[in-house]
Tab-separated table of C-alpha atoms in Angstrom:
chain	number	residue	atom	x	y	z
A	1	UNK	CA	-6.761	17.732	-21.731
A	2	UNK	CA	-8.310	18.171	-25.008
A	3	UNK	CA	-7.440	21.109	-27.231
A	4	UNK	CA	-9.582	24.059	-27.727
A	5	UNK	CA	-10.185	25.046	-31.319
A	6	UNK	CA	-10.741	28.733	-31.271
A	7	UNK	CA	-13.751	29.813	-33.471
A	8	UNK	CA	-13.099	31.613	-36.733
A	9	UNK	CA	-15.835	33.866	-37.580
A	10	UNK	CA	-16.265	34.284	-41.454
A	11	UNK	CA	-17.125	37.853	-42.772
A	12	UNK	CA	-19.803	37.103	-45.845
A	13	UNK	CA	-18.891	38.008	-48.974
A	14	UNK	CA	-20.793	40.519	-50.601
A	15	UNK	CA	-21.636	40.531	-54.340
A	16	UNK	CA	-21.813	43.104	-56.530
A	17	UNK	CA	-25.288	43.721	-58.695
A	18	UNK	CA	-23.931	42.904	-62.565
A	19	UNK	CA	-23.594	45.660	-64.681
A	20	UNK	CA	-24.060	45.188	-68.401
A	21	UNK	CA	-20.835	46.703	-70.390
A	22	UNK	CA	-21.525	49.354	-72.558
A	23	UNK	CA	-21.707	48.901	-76.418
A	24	UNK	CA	-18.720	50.647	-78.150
A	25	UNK	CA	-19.572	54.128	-78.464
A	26	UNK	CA	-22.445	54.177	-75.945
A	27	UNK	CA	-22.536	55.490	-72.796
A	28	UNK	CA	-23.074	52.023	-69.945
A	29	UNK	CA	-26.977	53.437	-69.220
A	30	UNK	CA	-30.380	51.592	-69.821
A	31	UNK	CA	-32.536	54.149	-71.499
A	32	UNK	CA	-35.416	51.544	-71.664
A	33	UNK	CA	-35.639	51.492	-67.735
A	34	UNK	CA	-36.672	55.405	-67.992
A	35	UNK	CA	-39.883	54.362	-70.346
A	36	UNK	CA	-41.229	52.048	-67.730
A	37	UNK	CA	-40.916	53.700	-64.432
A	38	UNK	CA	-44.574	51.673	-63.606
A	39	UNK	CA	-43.161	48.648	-63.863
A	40	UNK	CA	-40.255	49.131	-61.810
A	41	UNK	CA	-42.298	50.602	-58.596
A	42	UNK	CA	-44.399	47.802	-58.763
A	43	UNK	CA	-40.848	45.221	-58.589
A	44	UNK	CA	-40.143	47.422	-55.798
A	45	UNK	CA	-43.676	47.222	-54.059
A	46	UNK	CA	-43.324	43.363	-54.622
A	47	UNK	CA	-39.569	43.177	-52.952
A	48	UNK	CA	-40.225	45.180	-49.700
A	49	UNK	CA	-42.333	42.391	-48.126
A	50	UNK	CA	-39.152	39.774	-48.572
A	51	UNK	CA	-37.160	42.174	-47.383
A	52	UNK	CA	-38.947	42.699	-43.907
A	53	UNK	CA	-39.305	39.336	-43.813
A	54	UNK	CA	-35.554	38.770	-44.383
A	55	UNK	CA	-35.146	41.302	-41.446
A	56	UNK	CA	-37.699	39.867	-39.240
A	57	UNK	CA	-35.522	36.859	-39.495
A	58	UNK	CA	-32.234	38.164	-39.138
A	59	UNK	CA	-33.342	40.452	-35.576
A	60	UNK	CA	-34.856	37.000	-34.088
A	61	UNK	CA	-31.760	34.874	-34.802
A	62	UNK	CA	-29.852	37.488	-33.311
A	63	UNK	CA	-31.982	37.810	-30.102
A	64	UNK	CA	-31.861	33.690	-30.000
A	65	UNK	CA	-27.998	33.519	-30.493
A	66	UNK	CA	-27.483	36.258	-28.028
A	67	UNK	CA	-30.016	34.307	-25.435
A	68	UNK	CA	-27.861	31.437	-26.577
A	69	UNK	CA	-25.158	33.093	-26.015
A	70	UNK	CA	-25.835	34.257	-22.595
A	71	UNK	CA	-27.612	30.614	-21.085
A	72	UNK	CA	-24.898	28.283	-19.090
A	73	UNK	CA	-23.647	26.019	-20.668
A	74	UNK	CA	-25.478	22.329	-18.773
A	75	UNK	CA	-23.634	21.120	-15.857
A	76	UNK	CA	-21.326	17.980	-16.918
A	77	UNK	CA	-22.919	14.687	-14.376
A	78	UNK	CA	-20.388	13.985	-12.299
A	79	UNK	CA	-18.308	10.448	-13.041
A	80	UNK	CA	-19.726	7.518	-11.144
A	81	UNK	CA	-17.042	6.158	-8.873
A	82	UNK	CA	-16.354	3.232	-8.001
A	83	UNK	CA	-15.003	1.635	-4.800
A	84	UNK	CA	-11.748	2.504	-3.132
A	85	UNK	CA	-9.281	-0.160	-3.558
A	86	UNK	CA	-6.032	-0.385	-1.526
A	87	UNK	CA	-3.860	-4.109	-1.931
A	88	UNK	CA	-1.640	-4.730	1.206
A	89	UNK	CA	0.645	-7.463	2.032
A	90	UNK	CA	2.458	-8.913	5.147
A	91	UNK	CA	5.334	-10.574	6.163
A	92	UNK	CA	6.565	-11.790	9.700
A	93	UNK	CA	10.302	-11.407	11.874
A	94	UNK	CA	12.941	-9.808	10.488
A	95	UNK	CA	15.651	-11.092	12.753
A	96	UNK	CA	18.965	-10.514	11.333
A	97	UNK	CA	21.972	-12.826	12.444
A	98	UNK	CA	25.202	-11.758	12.306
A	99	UNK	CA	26.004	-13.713	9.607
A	100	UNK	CA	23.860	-11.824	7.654
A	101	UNK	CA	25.513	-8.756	8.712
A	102	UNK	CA	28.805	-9.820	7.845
A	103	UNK	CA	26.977	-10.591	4.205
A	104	UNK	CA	25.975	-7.278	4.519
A	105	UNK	CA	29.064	-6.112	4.913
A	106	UNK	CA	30.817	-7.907	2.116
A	107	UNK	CA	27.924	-6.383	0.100
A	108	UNK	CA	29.039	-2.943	0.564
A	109	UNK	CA	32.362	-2.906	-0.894
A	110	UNK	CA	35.568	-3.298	1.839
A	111	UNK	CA	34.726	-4.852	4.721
A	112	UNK	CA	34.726	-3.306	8.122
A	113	UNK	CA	34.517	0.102	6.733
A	114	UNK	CA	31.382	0.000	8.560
A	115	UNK	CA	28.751	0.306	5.806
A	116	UNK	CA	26.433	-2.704	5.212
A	117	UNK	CA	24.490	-3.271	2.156
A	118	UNK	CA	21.207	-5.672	3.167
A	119	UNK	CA	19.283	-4.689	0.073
A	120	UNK	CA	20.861	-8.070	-1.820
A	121	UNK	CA	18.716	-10.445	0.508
A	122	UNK	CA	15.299	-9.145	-0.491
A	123	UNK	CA	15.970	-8.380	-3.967
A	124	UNK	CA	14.198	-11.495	-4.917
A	125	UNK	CA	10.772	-10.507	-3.375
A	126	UNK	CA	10.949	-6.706	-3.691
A	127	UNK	CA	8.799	-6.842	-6.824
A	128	UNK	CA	5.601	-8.735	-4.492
A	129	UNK	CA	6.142	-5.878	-1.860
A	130	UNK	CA	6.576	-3.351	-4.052
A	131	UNK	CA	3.552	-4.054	-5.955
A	132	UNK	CA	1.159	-3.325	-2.814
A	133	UNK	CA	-0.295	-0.398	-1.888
A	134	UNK	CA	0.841	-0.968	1.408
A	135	UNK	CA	2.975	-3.344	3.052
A	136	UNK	CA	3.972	-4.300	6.643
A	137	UNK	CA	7.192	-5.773	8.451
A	138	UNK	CA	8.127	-6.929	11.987
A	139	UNK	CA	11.609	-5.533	12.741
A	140	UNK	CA	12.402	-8.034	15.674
A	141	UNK	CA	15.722	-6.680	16.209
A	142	UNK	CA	16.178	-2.859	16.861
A	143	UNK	CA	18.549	-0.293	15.276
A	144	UNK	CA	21.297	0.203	18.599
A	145	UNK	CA	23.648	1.970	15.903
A	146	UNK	CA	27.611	1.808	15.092
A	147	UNK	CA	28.389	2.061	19.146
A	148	UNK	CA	26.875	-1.286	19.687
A	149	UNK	CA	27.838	-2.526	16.333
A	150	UNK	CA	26.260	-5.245	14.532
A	151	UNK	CA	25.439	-8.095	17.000
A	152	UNK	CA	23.430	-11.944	17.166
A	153	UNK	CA	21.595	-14.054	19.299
A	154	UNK	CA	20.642	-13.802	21.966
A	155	UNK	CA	20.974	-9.999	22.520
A	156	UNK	CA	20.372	-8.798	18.698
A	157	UNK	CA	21.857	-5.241	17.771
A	158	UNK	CA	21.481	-4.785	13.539
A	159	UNK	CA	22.825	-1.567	11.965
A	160	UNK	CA	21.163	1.429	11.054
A	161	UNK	CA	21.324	0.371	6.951
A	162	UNK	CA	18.657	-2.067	7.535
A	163	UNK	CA	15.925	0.523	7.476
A	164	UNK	CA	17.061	1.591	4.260
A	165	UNK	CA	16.860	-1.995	3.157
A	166	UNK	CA	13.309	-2.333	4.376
A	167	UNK	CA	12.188	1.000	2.872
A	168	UNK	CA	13.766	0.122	-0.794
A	169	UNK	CA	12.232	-3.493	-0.224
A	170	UNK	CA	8.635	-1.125	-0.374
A	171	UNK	CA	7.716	-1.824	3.206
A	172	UNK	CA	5.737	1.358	4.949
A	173	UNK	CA	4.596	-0.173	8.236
A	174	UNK	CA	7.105	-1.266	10.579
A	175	UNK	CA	6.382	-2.898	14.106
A	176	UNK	CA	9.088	-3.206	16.409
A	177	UNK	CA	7.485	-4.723	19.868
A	178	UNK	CA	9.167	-8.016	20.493
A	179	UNK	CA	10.983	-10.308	22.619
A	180	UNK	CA	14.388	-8.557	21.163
A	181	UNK	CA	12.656	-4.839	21.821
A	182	UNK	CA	15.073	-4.383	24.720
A	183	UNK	CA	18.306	-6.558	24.312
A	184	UNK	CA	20.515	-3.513	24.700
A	185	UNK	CA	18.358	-1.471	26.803
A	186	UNK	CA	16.832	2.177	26.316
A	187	UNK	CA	19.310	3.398	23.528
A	188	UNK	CA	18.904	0.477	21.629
A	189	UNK	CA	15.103	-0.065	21.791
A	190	UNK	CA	14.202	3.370	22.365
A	191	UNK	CA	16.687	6.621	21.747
A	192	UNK	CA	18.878	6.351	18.514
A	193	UNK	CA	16.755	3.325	16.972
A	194	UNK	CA	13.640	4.958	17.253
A	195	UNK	CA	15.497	8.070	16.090
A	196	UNK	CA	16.298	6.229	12.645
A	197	UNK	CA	12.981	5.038	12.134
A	198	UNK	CA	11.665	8.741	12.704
A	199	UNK	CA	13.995	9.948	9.674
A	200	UNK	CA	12.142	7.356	6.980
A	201	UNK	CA	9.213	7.592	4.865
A	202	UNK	CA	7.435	4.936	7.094
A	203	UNK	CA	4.390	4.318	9.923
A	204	UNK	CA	6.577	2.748	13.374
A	205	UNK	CA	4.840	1.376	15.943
A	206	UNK	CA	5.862	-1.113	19.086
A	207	UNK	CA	8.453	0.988	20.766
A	208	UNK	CA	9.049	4.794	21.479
A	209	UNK	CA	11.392	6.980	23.004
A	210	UNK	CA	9.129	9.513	24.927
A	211	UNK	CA	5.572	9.021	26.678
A	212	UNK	CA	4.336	12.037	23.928
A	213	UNK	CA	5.785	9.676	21.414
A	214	UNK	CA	4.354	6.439	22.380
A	215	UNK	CA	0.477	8.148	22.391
A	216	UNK	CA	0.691	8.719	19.147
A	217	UNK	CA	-1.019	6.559	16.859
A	218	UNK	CA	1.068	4.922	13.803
A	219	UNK	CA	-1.360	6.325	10.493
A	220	UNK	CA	-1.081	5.786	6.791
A	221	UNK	CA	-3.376	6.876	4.229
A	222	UNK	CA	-3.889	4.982	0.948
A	223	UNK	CA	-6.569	5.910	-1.509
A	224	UNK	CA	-8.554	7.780	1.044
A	225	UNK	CA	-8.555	4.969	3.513
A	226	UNK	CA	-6.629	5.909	6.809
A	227	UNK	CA	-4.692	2.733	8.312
A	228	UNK	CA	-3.967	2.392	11.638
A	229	UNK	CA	-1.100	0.082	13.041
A	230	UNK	CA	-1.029	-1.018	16.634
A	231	UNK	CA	2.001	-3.610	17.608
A	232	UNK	CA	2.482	-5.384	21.147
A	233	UNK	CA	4.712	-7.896	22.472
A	234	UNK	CA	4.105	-10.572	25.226
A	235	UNK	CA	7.391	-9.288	27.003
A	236	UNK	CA	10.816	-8.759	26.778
A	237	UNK	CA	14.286	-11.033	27.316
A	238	UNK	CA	16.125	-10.135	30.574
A	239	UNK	CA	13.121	-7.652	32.416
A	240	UNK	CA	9.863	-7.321	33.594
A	241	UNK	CA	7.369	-5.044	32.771
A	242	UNK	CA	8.054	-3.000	35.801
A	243	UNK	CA	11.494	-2.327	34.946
A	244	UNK	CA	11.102	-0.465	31.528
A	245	UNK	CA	9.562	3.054	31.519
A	246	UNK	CA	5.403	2.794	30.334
A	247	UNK	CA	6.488	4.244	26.862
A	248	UNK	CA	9.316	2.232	26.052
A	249	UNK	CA	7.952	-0.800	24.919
A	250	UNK	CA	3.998	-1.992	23.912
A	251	UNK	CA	3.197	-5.032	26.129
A	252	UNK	CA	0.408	-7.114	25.259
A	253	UNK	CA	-2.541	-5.417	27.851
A	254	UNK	CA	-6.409	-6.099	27.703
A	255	UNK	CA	-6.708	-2.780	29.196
A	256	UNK	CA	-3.910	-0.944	26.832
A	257	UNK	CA	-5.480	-2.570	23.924
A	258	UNK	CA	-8.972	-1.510	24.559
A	259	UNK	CA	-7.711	1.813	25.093
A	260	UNK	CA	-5.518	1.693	22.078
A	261	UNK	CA	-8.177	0.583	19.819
A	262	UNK	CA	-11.050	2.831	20.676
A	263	UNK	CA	-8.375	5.514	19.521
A	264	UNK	CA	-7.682	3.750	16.572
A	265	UNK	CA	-11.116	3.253	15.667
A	266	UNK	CA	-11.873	6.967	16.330
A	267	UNK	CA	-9.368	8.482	13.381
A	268	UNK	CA	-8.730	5.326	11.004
A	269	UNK	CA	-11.366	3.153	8.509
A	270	UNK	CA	-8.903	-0.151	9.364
A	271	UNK	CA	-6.811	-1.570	12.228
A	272	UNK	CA	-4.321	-3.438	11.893
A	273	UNK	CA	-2.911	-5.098	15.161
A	274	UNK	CA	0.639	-6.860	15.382
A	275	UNK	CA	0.971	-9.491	18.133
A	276	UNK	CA	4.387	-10.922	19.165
A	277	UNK	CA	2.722	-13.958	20.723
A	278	UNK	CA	2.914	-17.948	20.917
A	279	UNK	CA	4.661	-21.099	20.749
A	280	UNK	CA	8.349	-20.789	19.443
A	281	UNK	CA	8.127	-23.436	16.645
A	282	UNK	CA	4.401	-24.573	16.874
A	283	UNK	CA	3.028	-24.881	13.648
A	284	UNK	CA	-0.753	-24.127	15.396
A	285	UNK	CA	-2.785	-21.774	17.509
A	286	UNK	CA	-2.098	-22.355	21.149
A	287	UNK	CA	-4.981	-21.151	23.815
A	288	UNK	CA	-3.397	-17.863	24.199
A	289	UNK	CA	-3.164	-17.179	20.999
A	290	UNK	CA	-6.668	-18.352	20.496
A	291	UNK	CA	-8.110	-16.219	23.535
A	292	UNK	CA	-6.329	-13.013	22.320
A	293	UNK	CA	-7.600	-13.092	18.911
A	294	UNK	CA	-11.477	-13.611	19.725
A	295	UNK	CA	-10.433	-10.341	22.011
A	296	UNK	CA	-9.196	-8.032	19.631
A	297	UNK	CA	-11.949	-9.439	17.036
A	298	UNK	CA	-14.878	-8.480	20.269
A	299	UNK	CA	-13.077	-4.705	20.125
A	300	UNK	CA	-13.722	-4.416	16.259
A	301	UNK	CA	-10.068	-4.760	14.951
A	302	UNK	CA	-9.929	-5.540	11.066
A	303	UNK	CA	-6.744	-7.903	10.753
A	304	UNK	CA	-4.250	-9.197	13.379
A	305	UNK	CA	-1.045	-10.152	12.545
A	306	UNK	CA	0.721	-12.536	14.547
A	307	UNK	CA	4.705	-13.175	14.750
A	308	UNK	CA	7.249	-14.619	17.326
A	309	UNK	CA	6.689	-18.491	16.782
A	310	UNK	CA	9.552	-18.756	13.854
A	311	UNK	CA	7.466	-21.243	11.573
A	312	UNK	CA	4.305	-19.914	10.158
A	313	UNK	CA	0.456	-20.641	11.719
A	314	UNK	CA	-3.080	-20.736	10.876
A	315	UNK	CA	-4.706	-18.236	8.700
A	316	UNK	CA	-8.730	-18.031	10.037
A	317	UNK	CA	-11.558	-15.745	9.793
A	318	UNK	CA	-13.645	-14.715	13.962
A	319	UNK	CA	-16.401	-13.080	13.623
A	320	UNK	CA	-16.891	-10.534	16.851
A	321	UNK	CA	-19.446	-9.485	19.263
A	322	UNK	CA	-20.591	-7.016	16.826
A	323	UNK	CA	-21.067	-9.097	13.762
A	324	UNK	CA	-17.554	-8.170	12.262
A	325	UNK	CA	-15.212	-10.167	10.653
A	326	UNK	CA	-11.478	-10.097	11.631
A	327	UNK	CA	-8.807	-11.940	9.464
A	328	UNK	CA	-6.610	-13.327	12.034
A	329	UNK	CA	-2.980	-14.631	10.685
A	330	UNK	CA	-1.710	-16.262	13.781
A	331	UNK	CA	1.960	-16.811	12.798
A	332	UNK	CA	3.827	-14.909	9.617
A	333	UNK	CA	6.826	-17.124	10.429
A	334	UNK	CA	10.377	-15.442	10.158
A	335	UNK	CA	11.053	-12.870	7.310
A	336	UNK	CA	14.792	-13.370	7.838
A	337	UNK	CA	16.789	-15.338	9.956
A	338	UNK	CA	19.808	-18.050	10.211
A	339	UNK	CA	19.499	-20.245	13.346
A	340	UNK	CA	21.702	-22.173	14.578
A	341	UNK	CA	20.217	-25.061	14.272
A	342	UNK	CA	19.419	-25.466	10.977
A	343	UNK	CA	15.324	-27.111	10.018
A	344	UNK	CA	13.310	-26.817	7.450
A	345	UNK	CA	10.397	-25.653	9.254
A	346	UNK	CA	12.165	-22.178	10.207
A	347	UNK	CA	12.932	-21.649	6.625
A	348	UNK	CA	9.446	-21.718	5.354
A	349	UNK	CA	7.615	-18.204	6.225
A	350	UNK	CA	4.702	-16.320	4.433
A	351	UNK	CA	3.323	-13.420	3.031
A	352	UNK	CA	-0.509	-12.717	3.625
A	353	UNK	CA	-2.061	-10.324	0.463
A	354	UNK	CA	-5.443	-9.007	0.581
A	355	UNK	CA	-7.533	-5.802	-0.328
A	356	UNK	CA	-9.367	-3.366	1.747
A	357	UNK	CA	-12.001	-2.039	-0.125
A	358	UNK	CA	-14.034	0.881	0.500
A	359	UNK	CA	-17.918	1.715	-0.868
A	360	UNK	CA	-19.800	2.439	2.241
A	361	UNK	CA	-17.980	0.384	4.671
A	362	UNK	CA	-14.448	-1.181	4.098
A	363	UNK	CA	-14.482	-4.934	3.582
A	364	UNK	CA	-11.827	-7.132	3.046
A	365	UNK	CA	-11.569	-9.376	-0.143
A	366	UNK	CA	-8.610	-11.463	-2.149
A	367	UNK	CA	-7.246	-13.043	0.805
A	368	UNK	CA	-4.468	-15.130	-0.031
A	369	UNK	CA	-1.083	-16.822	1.390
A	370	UNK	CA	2.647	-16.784	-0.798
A	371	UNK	CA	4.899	-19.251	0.835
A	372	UNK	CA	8.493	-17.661	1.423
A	373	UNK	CA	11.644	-19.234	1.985
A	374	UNK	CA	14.513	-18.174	3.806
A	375	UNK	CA	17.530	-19.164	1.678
A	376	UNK	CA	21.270	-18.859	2.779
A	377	UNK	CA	23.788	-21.260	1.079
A	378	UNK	CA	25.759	-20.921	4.125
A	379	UNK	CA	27.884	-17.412	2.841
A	380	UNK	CA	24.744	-15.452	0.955
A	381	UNK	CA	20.890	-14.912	2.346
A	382	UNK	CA	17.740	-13.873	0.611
A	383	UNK	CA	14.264	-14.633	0.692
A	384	UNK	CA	12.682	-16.356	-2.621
A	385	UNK	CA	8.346	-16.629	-2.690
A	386	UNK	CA	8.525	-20.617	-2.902
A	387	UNK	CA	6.914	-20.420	-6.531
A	388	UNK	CA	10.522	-18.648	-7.319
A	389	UNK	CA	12.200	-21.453	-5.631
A	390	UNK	CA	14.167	-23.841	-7.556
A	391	UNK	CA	15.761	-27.326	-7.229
A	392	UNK	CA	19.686	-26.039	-7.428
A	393	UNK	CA	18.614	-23.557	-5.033
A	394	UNK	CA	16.999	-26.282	-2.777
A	395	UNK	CA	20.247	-28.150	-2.998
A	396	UNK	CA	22.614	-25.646	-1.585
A	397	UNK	CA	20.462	-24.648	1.489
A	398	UNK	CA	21.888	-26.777	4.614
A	399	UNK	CA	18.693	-26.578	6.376
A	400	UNK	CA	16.631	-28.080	3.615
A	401	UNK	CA	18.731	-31.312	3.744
A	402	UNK	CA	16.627	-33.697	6.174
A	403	UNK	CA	13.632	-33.592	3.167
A	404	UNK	CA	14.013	-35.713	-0.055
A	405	UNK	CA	12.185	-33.348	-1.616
A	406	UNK	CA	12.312	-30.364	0.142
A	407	UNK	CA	10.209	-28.453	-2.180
A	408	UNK	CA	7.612	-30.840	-2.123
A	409	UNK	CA	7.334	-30.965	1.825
A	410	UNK	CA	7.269	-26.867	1.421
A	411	UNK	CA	4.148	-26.770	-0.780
A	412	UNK	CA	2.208	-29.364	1.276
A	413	UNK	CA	2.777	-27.931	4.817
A	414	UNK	CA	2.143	-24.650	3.948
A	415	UNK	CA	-1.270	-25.395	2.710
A	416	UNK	CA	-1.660	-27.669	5.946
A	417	UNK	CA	-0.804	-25.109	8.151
A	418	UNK	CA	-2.375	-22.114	6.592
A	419	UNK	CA	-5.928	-23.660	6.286
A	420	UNK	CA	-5.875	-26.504	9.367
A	421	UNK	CA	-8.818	-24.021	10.681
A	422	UNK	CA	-10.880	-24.932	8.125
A	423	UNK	CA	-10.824	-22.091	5.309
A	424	UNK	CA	-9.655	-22.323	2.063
A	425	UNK	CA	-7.366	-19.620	1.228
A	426	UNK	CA	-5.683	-19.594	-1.757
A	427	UNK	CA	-1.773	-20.560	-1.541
A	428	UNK	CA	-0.189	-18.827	-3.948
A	429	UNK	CA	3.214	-21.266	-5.155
């Protein structure tokens, strides 16, 4: 703010009329102005028009500072501004195994003192999340707390620590419907992990612990843009539908999702949808998939964001029955994981970055892809973007092993996969 300088308001200085000194021994008088009294009326006569003149002067440029004085001041124009820019980024499953728990563990100082440390395995991409706006995460495994205790596949518990981990990673959207939601039932999927999530700074979707709870829509605001997050699942391991309470978990629903984005529409400038859908280890679109996402592009949605599959997808642009365009990312890949099995294909993941930008309307511009990799060297995890990704890293990932040049066979499929629809987004490695 700039600094007023307070006005200083000089008095003028007045000057004395000069007065000729007195000869020694005369009084300080002029004698010779008392023999010419004529002459000085008629100075006098000449002065006093100046001087009204002089007066004249002085009473206007009083009355025109005063007016001055007195007008308000112009009005400043307001500043011209520009559109509303918000950056967001992506990123698929966050499946924990229990390897990574016991990593976790080791992190923390003693082990089995039961505090876990999982900030260590996305140190290496925090900077790329941290430096959007906004940034969303699958949790595929839910927060059953220290009663169920860190478990792995195939009924996936992870401890409460990993929503600090996500938060510090700068992730503010987390979805949580998957094929995991309910592995250890209603207090797992519902009561004390949903509690957790409650207590952080973020937008949860995907489960909820209460019908009140599941009705209300998961918003963000960024920049004066309101996001809204929607997240469904196709089902759930070990029940039907039928079994769970309606709230418990979002199931993928024509109906729901009509219903679900009409709401969304009515109270947020962009919807986001999160679909735990397709093909475990298809490296395309299947018919579901594709059926689904001309669907939710038809209902107006802005960008869906696909997960489940455990290698990454397509990346494509549908236009819907009103002229829109939805970016559709069919599969994000895994975020974290450490199957079994070890292939390269379930090590290589993404990160989808654009910008919603808002004049009139909000568009969508900058779309691009960052290949991720999952490394572990069989004791340590983290996930590297590929472009961070080097050679003696390569080398000491098991699952890398069955490529030559596993690097190589990174950068090529994920441009493959990303634009086999026919766009060109940029890959970012």
């Amino acid at each position: 703010m700039a600094e007023k300088n307070e006005r200083q308001r000089l008095k003028p200085h007045r000057r004395g009329t000069p007065i000729e000194p007195a000869a020694p021994g005369k009084p300080a008088s002029r004698p010779a102005a008392q023999a010419r009294p004529a002459r000085a009326r008629q100075k006098k006569t000449q002065l006093l028009p100046v001087v009204i003149v002089l007066a004249a002067l002085f009473v206007v440029g009083c009355a025109l500072g005063i007016r001055a004085a007195l007008a308000p001041a112009p009005e400043t124009p307001p500043a011209l501004e520009g559109p509303t820019r918000v950056s967001f980024v992506a990123v698929g499953d966050n499946l924990p195994e229990i390897e990574m728990a016991a990593y976790a563990d080791a992190q923390a100082g003693e082990t089995g003192d039961g505090d876990y440390d999982y900030t260590p395995i996305y140190a290496p991409i925090r900077d790329y999340v941290q430096a959007a706006d906004l940034a969303y995460v699958k949790q595929e495994t839910h927060l059953g707390g220290d009663d169920i205790g860190p478990k792995g596949y195939p009924s996936f518990n992870t401890t409460d620590q990993m929503a600090d981990a996500l938060v510090d990673a700068g992730f503010d959207l987390v979805g949580s419907a998957s094929n995991h939601s309910y592995d250890w039932g209603s207090y797992g999927a519902n009561e004390h992990s949903r509690s957790v999530w409650n207590s952080k700074p973020v937008a949860f979707a995907g489960t909820a612990s209460s019908a009140q709870e599941a009705d209300e829509l998961a918003l963000v605001e960024r920049e004066g843009i309101t996001f809204a997050l929607l997240d469904y699942t196709y089902g759930v391991n070990g029940y039907e539908r039928e079994d769970l309470p309606d709230y418990a978990v979002s199931f993928i629903d024509r109906d729901r999702i009509a219903a679900d984005v009409e709401r969304a529409r009515e109270q947020a400038d962009v919807v986001l949808v999160a679909m735990h859908w397709g093909t475990e280890n298809l490296m395309e679109a299947d018919q579901t998939q594709r059926e689904y996402a001309q669907y939710l592009a038809d209902l107006g949605v802005d960008v869906v964001l696909g997960s489940h599959p455990h290698v990454i997808g397509p990346v494509t642009w549908l236009t819907g029955e009103g002229g829109n365009r939805t970016l559709v990312a069919y599969s994000l890949g895994n975020f974290t994981s450490n199957h079994e099995v070890k292939r390269i294909r379930n090590e290589l993941e993404g990160m989808l970055s654009c910008d919603f930008v808002k004049d009139d309307d909000v568009s969508i511009e900058n779309v691009r892809w960052t290949p991720l990799v999952m490394h572990t060297d069989g004791t340590s995890f983290a996930v590297y973007a590929l472009k961070d990704y080097t050679p003696e890293l390569a080398a000491a990932h098991p699952g890398l092993a069955e490529e030559a040049d596993p690097i190589a066979w990174l950068r090529q499929t994920s441009s493959d996969v990303v634009n086999a629809l026919g766009d060109e987004f940029p890959i970012d490695m």
